[in-house]
Amino acid sequence: MEKKPKLHFGHLMRQSREAAGISQRALAQQAGLDVSYINRLESGERRPRRGTLLKLASALRITGQELEAWLMAGDLAPTPLLASLRNQLGRTAVAAGPDVSGQTPEAETLSLWERLEASGLDEVSLRRLLHNLAASDESLQKQSAAMVAAAVNLAADYLAAPVHRAIIPAAGGQHRLLAMHVMQHLLLQMMGEAASAGVCQFMLILAPGTAETLYQPLQTALNLAVVPRFSLDFCVQEAPRGLGDAVLQAASWVGQEPFLVLLPDEMLDRRRPHDMPRELQHMSTAFRQLNQAPLIAVEPSSKARLPQGGVVRLGRLAIPPRIFQVEELVEKPATSNPIIDSPTSRSIVGRYFLPPQIFQTLEHLKGQGTPTLELTDALEYMRHQQTAVYAYELKTSRRDLGGVIERAEELIGEI
């Protein structure tokens, strides 16, 4: 027996309209639509959204199996499928959107689907997924479920994150001593760590002439991803004039959004891999709780190590157990500086959650003609201007590759 061809939605709608004995103009008025749109639907030039289809069905009193045929002809999931989805997700998922109190189950189902569709999950894709799942063996079904879960969790993390952009400075003079594949590995590690906190847009700050060996290989690798996770860009810092100057290069890219700064040569201890993403996740949560006040990662250090980098002196405990208000920040303090002897002094680790107002401070300090522009100095200036600055004491220790590189530079200079 020859299979009947599938009728497109416009043909079914025209049959129902003519059977009801009403014109296109009358149907358009009843459904609150433009008559030209009705004409394009019937000719097959346009395909209706679910809400529009249901308005037309109501105007023509289409119900039951005939309505399901309309939905299928419009490449829309049938009502039983959406009702099943709604029941599996529960009322909590529906109620998380606009107010649905007093709505019928059918209206709640439509509300849920409209929000799913707005997130990019169109009905045609879902129908294909469910159809192919049913036709696949168990191992493929499990692999597919893992892929879908990963994509959904990634989107959920992105929506919940207070920060979506990260700056990764990689223009420091010491980086020239690293093999390019090592530096690429460090940058990818930073991006993976940031992704755990919902970040997916990255700006590399590079030295002149390094885009071909650093940015382009990473961009090529990211382009191979099945699901695009990261967007990557770069800008050039002409000379290493301090971390603050490096960050300032990305001001126009960041705009008015809060952002994250990650230093690739300050790695968290990979012997505790499960703690690495949690640290940044905890900082992200705290940054939101602190109304996006500057938040920096710190760790306890010996007195001998404190002068090698940025140092903070902790004040009161702001959010138990590890968020403190900062009472002082100093970049590479002299051994005679009182902050070295303070029992509450901590070394800054290269993880900074920052508000966009930091750029105004950096521009101000740059205008004073300082030879190097340090992020630590900018944060201390903001603190003096009555902006609270906070520190997150890491549970995971860091491994400072920068210190090793600096020592190697000294040895090379002695040769």
Tab-separated table of C-alpha atoms in Angstrom, residues 14-345:
chain	number	residue	atom	x	y	z
A	14	ARG	CA	-7.334	25.757	5.218
A	15	GLN	CA	-9.488	22.593	5.215
A	16	SER	CA	-10.748	23.355	8.732
A	17	ARG	CA	-11.364	27.040	7.933
A	18	GLU	CA	-13.317	26.250	4.768
A	19	ALA	CA	-15.303	23.546	6.577
A	20	ALA	CA	-16.249	26.156	9.202
A	21	GLY	CA	-17.310	28.510	6.412
A	22	ILE	CA	-15.247	31.535	7.483
A	23	SER	CA	-12.846	33.704	5.509
A	24	GLN	CA	-9.162	34.282	6.162
A	25	ARG	CA	-9.980	37.832	7.345
A	26	ALA	CA	-12.593	36.617	9.820
A	27	LEU	CA	-10.217	33.976	11.186
A	28	ALA	CA	-7.483	36.591	11.542
A	29	GLN	CA	-9.809	38.839	13.544
A	30	GLN	CA	-10.919	36.023	15.847
A	31	ALA	CA	-7.325	34.894	16.505
A	32	GLY	CA	-5.918	38.412	16.789
A	33	LEU	CA	-3.556	37.940	13.835
A	34	ASP	CA	-2.812	39.715	10.572
A	35	VAL	CA	-4.660	38.365	7.537
A	36	SER	CA	-1.437	38.317	5.499
A	37	TYR	CA	0.060	36.000	8.136
A	38	ILE	CA	-2.934	33.659	7.800
A	39	ASN	CA	-2.375	33.604	4.039
A	40	ARG	CA	1.328	32.751	4.453
A	41	LEU	CA	0.462	29.951	6.881
A	42	GLU	CA	-2.006	28.372	4.492
A	43	SER	CA	0.409	28.623	1.567
A	44	GLY	CA	3.113	26.875	3.601
A	45	GLU	CA	5.447	29.891	3.626
A	46	ARG	CA	5.336	30.164	7.410
A	47	ARG	CA	5.174	27.701	10.293
A	48	PRO	CA	3.267	28.718	13.445
A	49	ARG	CA	4.590	28.749	16.982
A	50	ARG	CA	2.652	26.688	19.490
A	51	GLY	CA	0.853	29.660	21.034
A	52	THR	CA	-0.273	30.915	17.613
A	53	LEU	CA	-1.440	27.461	16.557
A	54	LEU	CA	-3.533	27.106	19.700
A	55	LYS	CA	-5.177	30.503	19.089
A	56	LEU	CA	-6.154	29.396	15.590
A	57	ALA	CA	-7.398	26.044	16.871
A	58	SER	CA	-9.529	27.777	19.484
A	59	ALA	CA	-11.045	30.110	16.869
A	60	LEU	CA	-11.947	27.112	14.672
A	61	ARG	CA	-12.954	24.903	17.645
A	62	ILE	CA	-10.297	22.305	16.821
A	63	THR	CA	-9.810	19.791	19.656
A	64	GLY	CA	-8.858	16.204	20.395
A	65	GLN	CA	-7.197	14.101	17.731
A	66	GLU	CA	-7.639	16.823	15.122
A	67	LEU	CA	-5.632	19.235	17.308
A	68	GLU	CA	-2.887	16.631	17.727
A	69	ALA	CA	-2.785	16.276	13.929
A	70	TRP	CA	-2.361	20.055	13.663
A	71	LEU	CA	0.526	19.986	16.119
A	72	MET	CA	2.276	17.155	14.324
A	73	ALA	CA	1.796	18.870	10.930
A	74	GLY	CA	3.342	22.020	12.403
A	75	ASP	CA	6.378	20.009	13.611
A	76	LEU	CA	5.356	20.711	17.201
A	77	ALA	CA	5.464	18.159	19.984
A	78	PRO	CA	2.026	16.696	20.667
A	79	THR	CA	0.289	17.660	23.915
A	80	PRO	CA	0.765	14.242	25.606
A	81	LEU	CA	4.533	14.547	25.138
A	82	LEU	CA	4.642	18.006	26.731
A	83	ALA	CA	2.338	16.887	29.533
A	84	SER	CA	4.703	14.000	30.210
A	85	LEU	CA	7.637	16.402	30.261
A	86	ARG	CA	5.780	18.679	32.665
A	87	ASN	CA	4.962	15.784	34.984
A	88	GLN	CA	8.596	14.634	35.021
A	89	LEU	CA	9.905	18.103	35.827
A	90	GLY	CA	7.185	18.772	38.377
A	91	ARG	CA	5.350	21.948	39.272
A	92	THR	CA	8.496	23.418	40.821
A	93	ALA	CA	10.079	23.784	37.388
A	94	VAL	CA	6.963	25.430	35.998
A	95	ALA	CA	6.568	27.736	38.976
A	96	ALA	CA	10.178	28.887	38.607
A	97	GLY	CA	9.061	30.997	35.670
A	98	PRO	CA	6.233	33.511	35.373
A	99	ASP	CA	3.289	33.266	37.779
A	100	VAL	CA	1.138	30.295	36.759
A	101	SER	CA	-1.307	30.344	39.683
A	102	GLY	CA	-4.802	29.544	38.528
A	103	GLN	CA	-3.678	28.170	35.174
A	104	THR	CA	-4.933	24.857	33.839
A	105	PRO	CA	-2.418	21.998	33.457
A	106	GLU	CA	-2.533	22.589	29.696
A	107	ALA	CA	-1.679	26.281	30.162
A	108	GLU	CA	1.113	25.401	32.593
A	109	THR	CA	2.493	22.943	30.041
A	110	LEU	CA	2.494	25.642	27.367
A	111	SER	CA	4.184	28.120	29.743
A	112	LEU	CA	6.931	25.620	30.534
A	113	TRP	CA	7.522	24.820	26.877
A	114	GLU	CA	7.658	28.464	25.822
A	115	ARG	CA	10.466	29.037	28.334
A	116	LEU	CA	12.320	25.918	27.199
A	117	GLU	CA	11.983	27.036	23.604
A	118	ALA	CA	13.314	30.488	24.547
A	119	SER	CA	16.444	28.772	25.858
A	120	GLY	CA	17.053	27.225	22.438
A	121	LEU	CA	15.413	23.823	23.010
A	122	ASP	CA	13.019	23.830	20.050
A	123	GLU	CA	10.375	21.171	19.654
A	124	VAL	CA	11.735	19.777	16.406
A	125	SER	CA	15.090	19.053	18.069
A	126	LEU	CA	13.419	17.440	21.062
A	127	ARG	CA	11.266	15.220	18.862
A	128	ARG	CA	14.345	14.108	16.901
A	129	LEU	CA	16.194	13.390	20.137
A	130	LEU	CA	13.382	11.306	21.600
A	131	HIS	CA	12.853	9.448	18.326
A	132	ASN	CA	16.534	8.595	17.963
A	133	LEU	CA	16.811	7.609	21.618
A	134	ALA	CA	14.000	5.127	21.196
A	135	ALA	CA	15.759	3.613	18.181
A	136	SER	CA	19.188	3.352	19.874
A	137	ASP	CA	20.718	0.669	22.056
A	138	GLU	CA	21.229	1.140	25.790
A	139	SER	CA	24.905	2.133	25.597
A	140	LEU	CA	24.198	4.914	23.095
A	141	GLN	CA	21.277	6.097	25.194
A	142	LYS	CA	23.555	6.422	28.238
A	143	GLN	CA	26.201	8.320	26.265
A	144	SER	CA	23.559	10.645	24.849
A	145	ALA	CA	22.091	11.236	28.313
A	146	ALA	CA	25.530	12.195	29.613
A	147	MET	CA	26.021	14.657	26.745
A	148	VAL	CA	22.625	16.272	27.308
A	149	ALA	CA	23.202	16.480	31.070
A	150	ALA	CA	26.602	18.120	30.578
A	151	ALA	CA	25.168	20.717	28.186
A	152	VAL	CA	22.222	21.492	30.469
A	153	ASN	CA	24.459	21.810	33.540
A	154	LEU	CA	26.816	24.088	31.638
A	155	ALA	CA	23.915	26.366	30.669
A	156	ALA	CA	22.587	26.335	34.237
A	157	ASP	CA	26.015	27.262	35.637
A	158	TYR	CA	26.305	30.088	33.122
A	159	LEU	CA	22.888	31.526	34.008
A	160	ALA	CA	23.584	31.348	37.752
A	161	ALA	CA	27.118	32.762	37.613
A	162	PRO	CA	27.687	36.419	38.598
A	163	VAL	CA	30.702	36.565	36.257
A	164	HIS	CA	30.897	35.389	32.645
A	165	ARG	CA	34.160	36.988	31.488
A	166	ALA	CA	37.736	36.269	32.517
A	167	ILE	CA	41.016	38.005	31.753
A	168	ILE	CA	44.146	35.842	31.642
A	169	PRO	CA	47.351	37.920	31.570
A	170	ALA	CA	50.132	36.049	29.763
A	171	ALA	CA	52.408	38.872	28.611
A	172	GLY	CA	54.888	38.873	31.496
A	173	GLY	CA	58.528	38.694	30.546
A	174	GLN	CA	59.047	35.446	32.467
A	175	HIS	CA	56.660	33.568	30.171
A	176	ARG	CA	59.208	33.637	27.351
A	177	LEU	CA	61.186	30.998	29.281
A	178	LEU	CA	58.341	28.494	28.999
A	179	ALA	CA	57.925	26.184	26.036
A	180	MET	CA	54.839	27.167	24.065
A	181	HIS	CA	53.088	23.848	24.633
A	182	VAL	CA	53.593	24.293	28.403
A	183	MET	CA	52.088	27.773	28.290
A	184	GLN	CA	49.181	26.525	26.201
A	185	HIS	CA	48.549	23.813	28.778
A	186	LEU	CA	48.539	26.372	31.601
A	187	LEU	CA	46.074	28.587	29.738
A	188	LEU	CA	43.717	25.681	29.035
A	189	GLN	CA	43.931	24.704	32.692
A	190	MET	CA	42.906	28.218	33.702
A	191	MET	CA	39.975	28.161	31.296
A	192	GLY	CA	38.794	24.801	32.602
A	193	GLU	CA	38.986	26.047	36.182
A	194	ALA	CA	37.013	29.185	35.326
A	195	ALA	CA	34.381	27.182	33.427
A	196	SER	CA	33.468	25.472	36.700
A	197	ALA	CA	32.271	28.886	37.926
A	198	GLY	CA	30.166	29.609	34.828
A	199	VAL	CA	32.767	31.627	32.900
A	200	CYS	CA	32.872	31.032	29.138
A	201	GLN	CA	34.334	34.210	27.617
A	202	PHE	CA	38.077	34.702	27.837
A	203	MET	CA	40.515	37.466	26.952
A	204	LEU	CA	44.210	36.624	26.748
A	205	ILE	CA	46.664	39.447	27.359
A	206	LEU	CA	49.671	38.596	25.204
A	207	ALA	CA	53.116	40.006	24.535
A	208	PRO	CA	53.831	41.283	21.011
A	209	GLY	CA	54.456	38.484	18.529
A	210	THR	CA	52.945	35.652	20.610
A	211	ALA	CA	49.434	35.487	19.121
A	212	GLU	CA	50.487	32.952	16.492
A	213	THR	CA	52.031	30.572	19.035
A	214	LEU	CA	49.540	31.011	21.900
A	215	TYR	CA	46.177	32.349	20.786
A	216	GLN	CA	45.801	30.667	17.385
A	217	PRO	CA	46.500	27.059	18.538
A	218	LEU	CA	44.055	27.462	21.416
A	219	GLN	CA	41.395	28.946	19.153
A	220	THR	CA	41.847	26.081	16.697
A	221	ALA	CA	41.421	23.543	19.495
A	222	LEU	CA	38.291	25.281	20.802
A	223	ASN	CA	36.768	25.367	17.323
A	224	LEU	CA	36.874	21.556	17.286
A	225	ALA	CA	34.528	21.321	20.277
A	226	VAL	CA	31.206	19.647	19.453
A	227	VAL	CA	29.374	21.959	21.854
A	228	PRO	CA	30.878	25.484	21.794
A	229	ARG	CA	31.841	26.174	25.378
A	230	PHE	CA	34.285	29.066	25.221
A	231	SER	CA	34.768	32.224	23.251
A	232	LEU	CA	38.379	33.356	23.101
A	233	ASP	CA	39.944	36.669	22.152
A	234	PHE	CA	43.245	38.398	22.765
A	235	CYS	CA	44.837	41.814	23.006
A	236	VAL	CA	48.475	42.868	23.222
A	237	GLN	CA	50.314	44.499	26.109
A	238	GLU	CA	53.204	46.244	24.407
A	239	ALA	CA	55.482	46.070	27.464
A	240	PRO	CA	55.181	44.367	30.888
A	241	ARG	CA	54.203	47.384	33.007
A	242	GLY	CA	52.448	45.515	35.797
A	243	LEU	CA	49.366	43.374	36.303
A	244	GLY	CA	47.117	46.413	36.544
A	245	ASP	CA	48.294	47.624	33.143
A	246	ALA	CA	47.684	44.162	31.661
A	247	VAL	CA	44.127	44.098	33.008
A	248	LEU	CA	43.490	47.634	31.750
A	249	GLN	CA	44.119	46.463	28.161
A	250	ALA	CA	40.814	44.559	28.306
A	251	ALA	CA	38.660	47.400	29.662
A	252	SER	CA	36.630	47.912	26.480
A	253	TRP	CA	36.073	44.146	26.131
A	254	VAL	CA	34.771	43.828	29.700
A	255	GLY	CA	32.549	46.910	29.516
A	256	GLN	CA	30.342	47.346	32.564
A	257	GLU	CA	30.312	43.705	33.639
A	258	PRO	CA	32.050	42.188	36.656
A	259	PHE	CA	34.914	39.918	35.657
A	260	LEU	CA	37.518	37.428	36.788
A	261	VAL	CA	41.313	37.684	36.567
A	262	LEU	CA	43.326	34.440	36.496
A	263	LEU	CA	47.109	34.186	36.572
A	264	PRO	CA	48.229	31.058	34.692
A	265	ASP	CA	51.559	30.749	36.501
A	266	GLU	CA	49.834	30.424	39.891
A	267	MET	CA	48.362	26.939	39.802
A	268	LEU	CA	46.286	25.310	42.483
A	269	ASP	CA	47.615	21.997	43.753
A	270	ARG	CA	46.597	19.384	41.166
A	271	ARG	CA	47.133	16.625	43.706
A	272	ARG	CA	43.718	17.671	45.024
A	273	PRO	CA	41.884	17.999	41.692
A	274	HIS	CA	38.400	17.880	43.202
A	275	ASP	CA	39.108	20.963	45.324
A	276	MET	CA	40.303	23.122	42.401
A	277	PRO	CA	36.933	23.909	40.785
A	278	ARG	CA	35.184	24.139	44.154
A	279	GLU	CA	37.467	26.955	45.269
A	280	LEU	CA	36.426	29.178	42.359
A	281	GLN	CA	32.788	28.145	42.757
A	282	HIS	CA	32.890	29.174	46.424
A	283	MET	CA	34.465	32.490	45.462
A	284	SER	CA	31.796	33.049	42.807
A	285	THR	CA	29.016	32.434	45.337
A	286	ALA	CA	30.667	34.760	47.860
A	287	PHE	CA	31.141	37.452	45.199
A	288	ARG	CA	27.386	37.431	44.619
A	289	GLN	CA	26.687	37.563	48.372
A	290	LEU	CA	29.054	40.525	48.728
A	291	ASN	CA	27.150	42.461	46.042
A	292	GLN	CA	30.119	42.152	43.684
A	293	ALA	CA	32.617	43.875	45.954
A	294	PRO	CA	36.252	43.074	45.034
A	295	LEU	CA	37.179	39.572	46.182
A	296	ILE	CA	40.690	38.101	45.973
A	297	ALA	CA	42.108	34.682	46.812
A	298	VAL	CA	44.766	34.490	49.532
A	299	GLU	CA	46.755	31.865	51.397
A	300	PRO	CA	49.013	31.747	54.501
A	301	SER	CA	52.706	32.215	53.679
A	302	SER	CA	56.005	32.351	55.514
A	303	LYS	CA	57.574	35.732	56.287
A	304	ALA	CA	60.328	34.957	53.796
A	305	ARG	CA	57.794	34.483	50.994
A	306	LEU	CA	55.520	37.465	51.683
A	307	PRO	CA	57.787	40.105	50.024
A	308	GLN	CA	57.708	38.182	46.726
A	309	GLY	CA	54.178	39.252	45.752
A	310	GLY	CA	51.007	41.004	46.806
A	311	VAL	CA	50.119	40.844	50.499
A	312	VAL	CA	46.884	41.551	52.377
A	313	ARG	CA	46.218	42.046	56.056
A	314	LEU	CA	42.949	40.432	57.057
A	315	GLY	CA	40.334	42.063	59.228
A	316	ARG	CA	37.038	40.754	60.540
A	317	LEU	CA	35.418	37.558	59.329
A	318	ALA	CA	32.748	38.659	56.866
A	319	ILE	CA	31.213	35.355	55.728
A	320	PRO	CA	32.185	32.220	57.699
A	321	PRO	CA	34.306	30.306	57.404
A	322	ARG	CA	36.817	31.824	54.957
A	323	ILE	CA	35.739	35.279	53.716
A	324	PHE	CA	37.473	38.207	55.459
A	325	GLN	CA	37.377	41.956	55.020
A	326	VAL	CA	40.752	43.331	53.964
A	327	GLU	CA	42.396	46.034	56.091
A	328	GLU	CA	45.488	46.634	53.945
A	329	LEU	CA	47.041	45.616	50.617
A	330	VAL	CA	50.709	46.035	49.674
A	331	GLU	CA	52.495	44.918	46.503
A	332	LYS	CA	55.856	43.242	47.253
A	333	PRO	CA	56.343	44.897	50.653
A	334	ALA	CA	59.838	45.577	51.978
A	335	THR	CA	60.993	43.259	54.744
A	336	SER	CA	60.826	46.259	57.101
A	337	ASN	CA	57.137	46.866	56.366
A	338	PRO	CA	54.985	46.095	59.462
A	339	ILE	CA	52.621	44.006	57.320
A	340	ILE	CA	55.320	41.311	57.140
A	341	ASP	CA	55.100	40.715	60.899
A	342	SER	CA	51.312	40.791	61.160
A	343	PRO	CA	49.818	37.403	62.132
A	344	THR	CA	46.858	38.075	59.814
A	345	SER	CA	48.939	38.764	56.696
